[in-house]
mmCIF file with all atom_site columns, C-alpha atoms in Angstrom:
data_model
loop_
_atom_site.group_PDB
_atom_site.id
_atom_site.type_symbol
_atom_site.label_atom_id
_atom_site.label_alt_id
_atom_site.label_comp_id
_atom_site.label_asym_id
_atom_site.label_entity_id
_atom_site.label_seq_id
_atom_site.pdbx_PDB_ins_code
_atom_site.Cartn_x
_atom_site.Cartn_y
_atom_site.Cartn_z
_atom_site.occupancy
_atom_site.B_iso_or_equiv
_atom_site.pdbx_formal_charge
_atom_site.auth_seq_id
_atom_site.auth_comp_id
_atom_site.auth_asym_id
_atom_site.auth_atom_id
_atom_site.pdbx_PDB_model_num
ATOM 1   C CA . MET A 1 1   ? -0.603  -67.157  -0.484  1.00 74.00 ? 1   MET A CA 1
ATOM 2   C CA . LYS A 1 2   ? 0.952   -69.965  -2.251  1.00 76.00 ? 2   LYS A CA 1
ATOM 3   C CA . LYS A 1 3   ? -1.366  -72.731  -0.692  1.00 77.00 ? 3   LYS A CA 1
ATOM 4   C CA . ILE A 1 4   ? -4.350  -70.810  -1.266  1.00 78.00 ? 4   ILE A CA 1
ATOM 5   C CA . LEU A 1 5   ? -3.159  -70.543  -4.936  1.00 76.00 ? 5   LEU A CA 1
ATOM 6   C CA . GLU A 1 6   ? -2.466  -74.215  -5.271  1.00 78.00 ? 6   GLU A CA 1
ATOM 7   C CA . THR A 1 7   ? -5.802  -75.127  -3.750  1.00 78.00 ? 7   THR A CA 1
ATOM 8   C CA . LEU A 1 8   ? -7.734  -72.604  -6.344  1.00 72.00 ? 8   LEU A CA 1
ATOM 9   C CA . VAL A 1 9   ? -5.746  -74.419  -8.907  1.00 74.00 ? 9   VAL A CA 1
ATOM 10  C CA . ARG A 1 10  ? -6.687  -77.884  -8.000  1.00 78.00 ? 10  ARG A CA 1
ATOM 11  C CA . ALA A 1 11  ? -10.213 -76.718  -7.671  1.00 73.00 ? 11  ALA A CA 1
ATOM 12  C CA . VAL A 1 12  ? -10.650 -75.024  -11.054 1.00 73.00 ? 12  VAL A CA 1
ATOM 13  C CA . THR A 1 13  ? -8.943  -78.503  -12.680 1.00 80.00 ? 13  THR A CA 1
ATOM 14  C CA . ALA A 1 14  ? -11.135 -80.694  -10.888 1.00 76.00 ? 14  ALA A CA 1
ATOM 15  C CA . LEU A 1 15  ? -14.196 -78.412  -12.036 1.00 72.00 ? 15  LEU A CA 1
ATOM 16  C CA . ARG A 1 16  ? -13.020 -78.584  -15.429 1.00 79.00 ? 16  ARG A CA 1
ATOM 17  C CA . ASN A 1 17  ? -12.613 -82.321  -15.219 1.00 74.00 ? 17  ASN A CA 1
ATOM 18  C CA . TRP A 1 18  ? -16.159 -82.576  -13.691 1.00 77.00 ? 18  TRP A CA 1
ATOM 19  C CA . PHE A 1 19  ? -17.442 -80.486  -16.794 1.00 74.00 ? 19  PHE A CA 1
ATOM 20  C CA . ALA A 1 20  ? -15.515 -82.344  -19.617 1.00 73.00 ? 20  ALA A CA 1
ATOM 21  C CA . GLN A 1 21  ? -17.247 -85.769  -17.617 1.00 74.00 ? 21  GLN A CA 1
ATOM 22  C CA . GLN A 1 22  ? -20.681 -84.715  -17.937 1.00 76.00 ? 22  GLN A CA 1
ATOM 23  C CA . GLY A 1 23  ? -20.042 -83.775  -21.623 1.00 72.00 ? 23  GLY A CA 1
ATOM 24  C CA . ARG A 1 24  ? -18.953 -87.266  -22.270 1.00 72.00 ? 24  ARG A CA 1
ATOM 25  C CA . LYS A 1 25  ? -21.957 -88.610  -20.501 1.00 78.00 ? 25  LYS A CA 1
ATOM 26  C CA . GLN A 1 26  ? -24.050 -86.747  -22.647 1.00 79.00 ? 26  GLN A CA 1
ATOM 27  C CA . LYS A 1 27  ? -22.451 -87.534  -25.744 1.00 76.00 ? 27  LYS A CA 1
ATOM 28  C CA . GLN A 1 28  ? -22.759 -91.237  -24.534 1.00 76.00 ? 28  GLN A CA 1
ATOM 29  C CA . LYS A 1 29  ? -26.450 -90.929  -23.848 1.00 81.00 ? 29  LYS A CA 1
ATOM 30  C CA . ARG A 1 30  ? -26.871 -89.007  -27.324 1.00 80.00 ? 30  ARG A CA 1
ATOM 31  C CA . PHE A 1 31  ? -25.234 -92.269  -28.995 1.00 75.00 ? 31  PHE A CA 1
ATOM 32  C CA . ALA A 1 32  ? -27.276 -94.821  -26.981 1.00 80.00 ? 32  ALA A CA 1
ATOM 33  C CA . ALA A 1 33  ? -30.198 -92.878  -28.209 1.00 83.00 ? 33  ALA A CA 1
ATOM 34  C CA . LEU A 1 34  ? -29.277 -92.929  -31.619 1.00 82.00 ? 34  LEU A CA 1
ATOM 35  C CA . PHE A 1 35  ? -28.202 -96.662  -31.881 1.00 82.00 ? 35  PHE A CA 1
ATOM 36  C CA . SER A 1 36  ? -31.894 -97.264  -30.066 1.00 85.00 ? 36  SER A CA 1
ATOM 37  C CA . ARG A 1 37  ? -33.740 -95.426  -32.467 1.00 88.00 ? 37  ARG A CA 1
ATOM 38  C CA . SER A 1 38  ? -31.732 -97.040  -35.283 1.00 85.00 ? 38  SER A CA 1
ATOM 39  C CA . VAL A 1 39  ? -32.431 -100.773 -34.216 1.00 86.00 ? 39  VAL A CA 1
ATOM 40  C CA . TRP A 1 40  ? -35.861 -99.554  -33.793 1.00 89.00 ? 40  TRP A CA 1
ATOM 41  C CA . GLN A 1 41  ? -36.503 -97.958  -37.084 1.00 89.00 ? 41  GLN A CA 1
ATOM 42  C CA . ASN A 1 42  ? -34.892 -100.779 -38.995 1.00 88.00 ? 42  ASN A CA 1
ATOM 43  C CA . ARG A 1 43  ? -36.469 -103.501 -36.900 1.00 88.00 ? 43  ARG A CA 1
ATOM 44  C CA . LEU A 1 44  ? -33.633 -105.268 -36.115 1.00 89.00 ? 44  LEU A CA 1
ATOM 45  C CA . ALA A 1 45  ? -32.571 -108.232 -33.702 1.00 87.00 ? 45  ALA A CA 1
ATOM 46  C CA . ILE A 1 46  ? -29.046 -107.362 -32.600 1.00 88.00 ? 46  ILE A CA 1
ATOM 47  C CA . GLU A 1 47  ? -26.935 -110.250 -32.178 1.00 87.00 ? 47  GLU A CA 1
ATOM 48  C CA . HIS A 1 48  ? -23.471 -108.767 -31.808 1.00 85.00 ? 48  HIS A CA 1
ATOM 49  C CA . SER A 1 49  ? -22.712 -104.951 -31.128 1.00 86.00 ? 49  SER A CA 1
ATOM 50  C CA . GLU A 1 50  ? -19.054 -103.197 -30.466 1.00 88.00 ? 50  GLU A CA 1
ATOM 51  C CA . ILE A 1 51  ? -18.379 -99.597  -29.736 1.00 85.00 ? 51  ILE A CA 1
ATOM 52  C CA . THR A 1 52  ? -15.104 -98.508  -30.735 1.00 82.00 ? 52  THR A CA 1
ATOM 53  C CA . GLY A 1 53  ? -14.393 -94.824  -30.094 1.00 75.00 ? 53  GLY A CA 1
ATOM 54  C CA . GLY A 1 54  ? -17.069 -93.058  -32.096 1.00 80.00 ? 54  GLY A CA 1
ATOM 55  C CA . LEU A 1 55  ? -17.881 -96.194  -34.068 1.00 87.00 ? 55  LEU A CA 1
ATOM 56  C CA . LEU A 1 56  ? -20.530 -98.595  -33.165 1.00 90.00 ? 56  LEU A CA 1
ATOM 57  C CA . MET A 1 57  ? -21.349 -101.439 -35.309 1.00 91.00 ? 57  MET A CA 1
ATOM 58  C CA . ALA A 1 58  ? -24.158 -104.082 -34.735 1.00 92.00 ? 58  ALA A CA 1
ATOM 59  C CA . LEU A 1 59  ? -25.114 -107.388 -36.649 1.00 92.00 ? 59  LEU A CA 1
ATOM 60  C CA . ASP A 1 60  ? -28.297 -108.679 -37.007 1.00 91.00 ? 60  ASP A CA 1
ATOM 61  C CA . ARG A 1 61  ? -27.934 -112.535 -38.161 1.00 84.00 ? 61  ARG A CA 1
ATOM 62  C CA . LYS A 1 62  ? -31.618 -113.154 -38.445 1.00 87.00 ? 62  LYS A CA 1
ATOM 63  C CA . ASN A 1 63  ? -32.383 -110.538 -40.803 1.00 88.00 ? 63  ASN A CA 1
ATOM 64  C CA . LYS A 1 64  ? -28.631 -110.243 -42.350 1.00 91.00 ? 64  LYS A CA 1
ATOM 65  C CA . LYS A 1 65  ? -28.057 -106.664 -42.009 1.00 92.00 ? 65  LYS A CA 1
ATOM 66  C CA . LEU A 1 66  ? -25.119 -104.773 -40.654 1.00 94.00 ? 66  LEU A CA 1
ATOM 67  C CA . LEU A 1 67  ? -25.709 -101.125 -38.649 1.00 93.00 ? 67  LEU A CA 1
ATOM 68  C CA . VAL A 1 68  ? -22.897 -98.711  -38.645 1.00 92.00 ? 68  VAL A CA 1
ATOM 69  C CA . ILE A 1 69  ? -23.181 -95.357  -36.613 1.00 90.00 ? 69  ILE A CA 1
ATOM 70  C CA . GLU A 1 70  ? -19.769 -93.310  -37.247 1.00 85.00 ? 70  GLU A CA 1
ATOM 71  C CA . ARG A 1 71  ? -19.625 -90.663  -35.171 1.00 78.00 ? 71  ARG A CA 1
ATOM 72  C CA . SER A 1 72  ? -16.001 -88.147  -35.591 1.00 67.00 ? 72  SER A CA 1
ATOM 73  C CA . LYS A 1 73  ? -15.003 -85.031  -35.568 1.00 62.00 ? 73  LYS A CA 1
ATOM 74  C CA . ASN A 1 74  ? -15.572 -84.305  -39.336 1.00 63.00 ? 74  ASN A CA 1
ATOM 75  C CA . ASN A 1 75  ? -17.632 -87.347  -40.494 1.00 64.00 ? 75  ASN A CA 1
ATOM 76  C CA . LYS A 1 76  ? -21.085 -88.571  -39.037 1.00 73.00 ? 76  LYS A CA 1
ATOM 77  C CA . GLN A 1 77  ? -22.874 -91.096  -41.001 1.00 83.00 ? 77  GLN A CA 1
ATOM 78  C CA . ARG A 1 78  ? -25.345 -94.034  -40.350 1.00 87.00 ? 78  ARG A CA 1
ATOM 79  C CA . HIS A 1 79  ? -25.973 -97.122  -42.651 1.00 88.00 ? 79  HIS A CA 1
ATOM 80  C CA . CYS A 1 80  ? -28.177 -100.168 -42.413 1.00 91.00 ? 80  CYS A CA 1
ATOM 81  C CA . VAL A 1 81  ? -26.815 -102.585 -45.010 1.00 91.00 ? 81  VAL A CA 1
ATOM 82  C CA . PRO A 1 82  ? -28.531 -105.685 -45.891 1.00 91.00 ? 82  PRO A CA 1
ATOM 83  C CA . LEU A 1 83  ? -25.503 -108.077 -46.105 1.00 91.00 ? 83  LEU A CA 1
ATOM 84  C CA . THR A 1 84  ? -27.154 -109.854 -49.108 1.00 89.00 ? 84  THR A CA 1
ATOM 85  C CA . THR A 1 85  ? -26.268 -106.735 -51.343 1.00 90.00 ? 85  THR A CA 1
ATOM 86  C CA . LEU A 1 86  ? -22.948 -106.785 -50.668 1.00 91.00 ? 86  LEU A CA 1
ATOM 87  C CA . THR A 1 87  ? -20.008 -108.589 -52.938 1.00 90.00 ? 87  THR A CA 1
ATOM 88  C CA . SER A 1 88  ? -17.460 -108.194 -50.553 1.00 90.00 ? 88  SER A CA 1
ATOM 89  C CA . ALA A 1 89  ? -15.546 -106.486 -47.834 1.00 92.00 ? 89  ALA A CA 1
ATOM 90  C CA . LEU A 1 90  ? -12.057 -105.357 -47.813 1.00 94.00 ? 90  LEU A CA 1
ATOM 91  C CA . VAL A 1 91  ? -9.843  -103.930 -45.081 1.00 95.00 ? 91  VAL A CA 1
ATOM 92  C CA . VAL A 1 92  ? -7.729  -101.025 -46.896 1.00 94.00 ? 92  VAL A CA 1
ATOM 93  C CA . ARG A 1 93  ? -4.912  -99.109  -45.368 1.00 93.00 ? 93  ARG A CA 1
ATOM 94  C CA . GLU A 1 94  ? -3.801  -95.532  -46.370 1.00 92.00 ? 94  GLU A CA 1
ATOM 95  C CA . THR A 1 95  ? -0.370  -94.785  -45.880 1.00 89.00 ? 95  THR A CA 1
ATOM 96  C CA . ASN A 1 96  ? 1.364   -91.078  -45.993 1.00 87.00 ? 96  ASN A CA 1
ATOM 97  C CA . LYS A 1 97  ? 4.417   -90.212  -47.927 1.00 88.00 ? 97  LYS A CA 1
ATOM 98  C CA . SER A 1 98  ? 6.929   -91.800  -45.612 1.00 87.00 ? 98  SER A CA 1
ATOM 99  C CA . GLY A 1 99  ? 5.142   -94.921  -45.638 1.00 85.00 ? 99  GLY A CA 1
ATOM 100 C CA . GLY A 1 100 ? 3.586   -94.931  -42.232 1.00 87.00 ? 100 GLY A CA 1
ATOM 101 C CA . ILE A 1 101 ? -0.538  -96.255  -42.042 1.00 90.00 ? 101 ILE A CA 1
ATOM 102 C CA . GLN A 1 102 ? -2.452  -93.154  -41.853 1.00 91.00 ? 102 GLN A CA 1
ATOM 103 C CA . LYS A 1 103 ? -5.998  -94.579  -42.127 1.00 92.00 ? 103 LYS A CA 1
ATOM 104 C CA . ILE A 1 104 ? -7.533  -97.948  -41.775 1.00 94.00 ? 104 ILE A CA 1
ATOM 105 C CA . PHE A 1 105 ? -10.909 -98.353  -43.495 1.00 93.00 ? 105 PHE A CA 1
ATOM 106 C CA . LEU A 1 106 ? -13.345 -100.934 -44.024 1.00 95.00 ? 106 LEU A CA 1
ATOM 107 C CA . VAL A 1 107 ? -14.662 -101.033 -47.448 1.00 95.00 ? 107 VAL A CA 1
ATOM 108 C CA . LEU A 1 108 ? -18.073 -102.569 -48.006 1.00 94.00 ? 108 LEU A CA 1
ATOM 109 C CA . LYS A 1 109 ? -18.669 -102.959 -51.892 1.00 92.00 ? 109 LYS A CA 1
ATOM 110 C CA . GLN A 1 110 ? -22.495 -103.261 -52.975 1.00 90.00 ? 110 GLN A CA 1
ATOM 111 C CA . LYS A 1 111 ? -24.122 -105.012 -56.163 1.00 87.00 ? 111 LYS A CA 1
ATOM 112 C CA . HIS A 1 112 ? -26.097 -102.676 -57.573 1.00 81.00 ? 112 HIS A CA 1
ATOM 113 C CA . LYS A 1 113 ? -24.486 -99.474  -56.332 1.00 77.00 ? 113 LYS A CA 1
ATOM 114 C CA . ASP A 1 114 ? -21.626 -97.398  -57.633 1.00 79.00 ? 114 ASP A CA 1
ATOM 115 C CA . LYS A 1 115 ? -20.747 -95.798  -54.317 1.00 82.00 ? 115 LYS A CA 1
ATOM 116 C CA . ASN A 1 116 ? -18.980 -98.238  -51.802 1.00 88.00 ? 116 ASN A CA 1
ATOM 117 C CA . ILE A 1 117 ? -19.359 -97.714  -47.823 1.00 91.00 ? 117 ILE A CA 1
ATOM 118 C CA . ARG A 1 118 ? -16.063 -96.829  -46.004 1.00 91.00 ? 118 ARG A CA 1
ATOM 119 C CA . ILE A 1 119 ? -15.943 -97.395  -42.594 1.00 92.00 ? 119 ILE A CA 1
ATOM 120 C CA . CYS A 1 120 ? -13.151 -95.748  -40.646 1.00 90.00 ? 120 CYS A CA 1
ATOM 121 C CA . PHE A 1 121 ? -11.559 -97.803  -37.780 1.00 91.00 ? 121 PHE A CA 1
ATOM 122 C CA . PHE A 1 122 ? -8.249  -95.781  -37.492 1.00 91.00 ? 122 PHE A CA 1
ATOM 123 C CA . ASN A 1 123 ? -7.299  -92.054  -38.581 1.00 89.00 ? 123 ASN A CA 1
ATOM 124 C CA . GLY A 1 124 ? -3.810  -90.961  -37.747 1.00 86.00 ? 124 GLY A CA 1
ATOM 125 C CA . ALA A 1 125 ? -5.155  -87.484  -37.210 1.00 84.00 ? 125 ALA A CA 1
ATOM 126 C CA . TYR A 1 126 ? -7.493  -88.384  -34.278 1.00 84.00 ? 126 TYR A CA 1
ATOM 127 C CA . ASN A 1 127 ? -5.871  -91.751  -32.786 1.00 86.00 ? 127 ASN A CA 1
ATOM 128 C CA . SER A 1 128 ? -2.690  -92.354  -31.335 1.00 87.00 ? 128 SER A CA 1
ATOM 129 C CA . ALA A 1 129 ? -0.029  -94.913  -32.795 1.00 86.00 ? 129 ALA A CA 1
ATOM 130 C CA . ALA A 1 130 ? -0.290  -97.165  -29.846 1.00 89.00 ? 130 ALA A CA 1
ATOM 131 C CA . GLU A 1 131 ? -4.033  -97.833  -31.153 1.00 90.00 ? 131 GLU A CA 1
ATOM 132 C CA . LEU A 1 132 ? -2.916  -98.732  -34.597 1.00 90.00 ? 132 LEU A CA 1
ATOM 133 C CA . LEU A 1 133 ? -2.910  -102.651 -33.790 1.00 91.00 ? 133 LEU A CA 1
ATOM 134 C CA . LEU A 1 134 ? -6.061  -102.855 -31.955 1.00 91.00 ? 134 LEU A CA 1
ATOM 135 C CA . LEU A 1 135 ? -8.031  -100.960 -34.448 1.00 92.00 ? 135 LEU A CA 1
ATOM 136 C CA . SER A 1 136 ? -6.612  -102.929 -37.234 1.00 92.00 ? 136 SER A CA 1
ATOM 137 C CA . ARG A 1 137 ? -7.567  -106.064 -35.522 1.00 93.00 ? 137 ARG A CA 1
ATOM 138 C CA . CYS A 1 138 ? -11.012 -104.682 -34.904 1.00 93.00 ? 138 CYS A CA 1
ATOM 139 C CA . ALA A 1 139 ? -11.594 -103.990 -38.911 1.00 94.00 ? 139 ALA A CA 1
ATOM 140 C CA . LEU A 1 140 ? -10.236 -107.745 -39.644 1.00 95.00 ? 140 LEU A CA 1
ATOM 141 C CA . ARG A 1 141 ? -12.667 -108.951 -37.066 1.00 94.00 ? 141 ARG A CA 1
ATOM 142 C CA . TRP A 1 142 ? -15.561 -107.311 -38.569 1.00 94.00 ? 142 TRP A CA 1
ATOM 143 C CA . LYS A 1 143 ? -14.516 -108.217 -41.906 1.00 94.00 ? 143 LYS A CA 1
ATOM 144 C CA . SER A 1 144 ? -14.289 -111.804 -40.955 1.00 92.00 ? 144 SER A CA 1
ATOM 145 C CA . ARG A 1 145 ? -17.907 -111.349 -39.317 1.00 91.00 ? 145 ARG A CA 1
ATOM 146 C CA . ILE A 1 146 ? -19.503 -109.793 -42.040 1.00 92.00 ? 146 ILE A CA 1
ATOM 147 C CA . ASP A 1 147 ? -18.049 -112.672 -44.557 1.00 90.00 ? 147 ASP A CA 1
ATOM 148 C CA . LEU A 1 148 ? -19.297 -114.980 -42.160 1.00 87.00 ? 148 LEU A CA 1
ATOM 149 C CA . TYR A 1 149 ? -22.820 -114.045 -41.550 1.00 83.00 ? 149 TYR A CA 1
ATOM 150 C CA . LYS A 1 150 ? -23.322 -113.281 -45.152 1.00 80.00 ? 150 LYS A CA 1
ATOM 151 C CA . HIS A 1 151 ? -23.888 -116.778 -45.668 1.00 72.00 ? 151 HIS A CA 1
ATOM 152 C CA . THR A 1 152 ? -25.891 -117.375 -42.401 1.00 60.00 ? 152 THR A CA 1
ATOM 153 C CA . ASP A 1 153 ? -28.131 -119.698 -44.513 1.00 60.00 ? 153 ASP A CA 1
ATOM 154 C CA . LEU A 1 154 ? -25.436 -122.439 -44.420 1.00 50.00 ? 154 LEU A CA 1
ATOM 155 C CA . MET A 1 155 ? -25.048 -122.468 -40.582 1.00 50.00 ? 155 MET A CA 1
ATOM 156 C CA . PRO A 1 156 ? -27.523 -123.345 -37.841 1.00 49.00 ? 156 PRO A CA 1
ATOM 157 C CA . VAL A 1 157 ? -29.337 -120.107 -35.939 1.00 49.00 ? 157 VAL A CA 1
#
């Protein structure tokens, strides 16, 4: 009886894991389709792209555009930002009352718009503390890329 119960528990666990995996595959397919549609609609020639969790960023150096697709549990946004309209890109860290880092954003300030674009790389509510360093470096890397590619007319293509 005990072996039957253990086998049943293993089978149920395996089935649950299989369904979870299928759900993740479907989400990845929808994410890829959204990316393809965004690239096509904005007529982009993507040179560099990166997926980090629910965040996809892609850079088009030829047309000087940044594509950002953010899909988290409470936030869904899609932006295609001309790099020539940006005045600055800043990495901002929000801390909680005890001084720990709660969120890390890449803030894109635009020339003629009052509202900045905030791209969340780390959220303490969803990400583990082990991911903090990796995602912080990722935000800094994208800030550097944006600053560099904003002035591609100074560099050979």
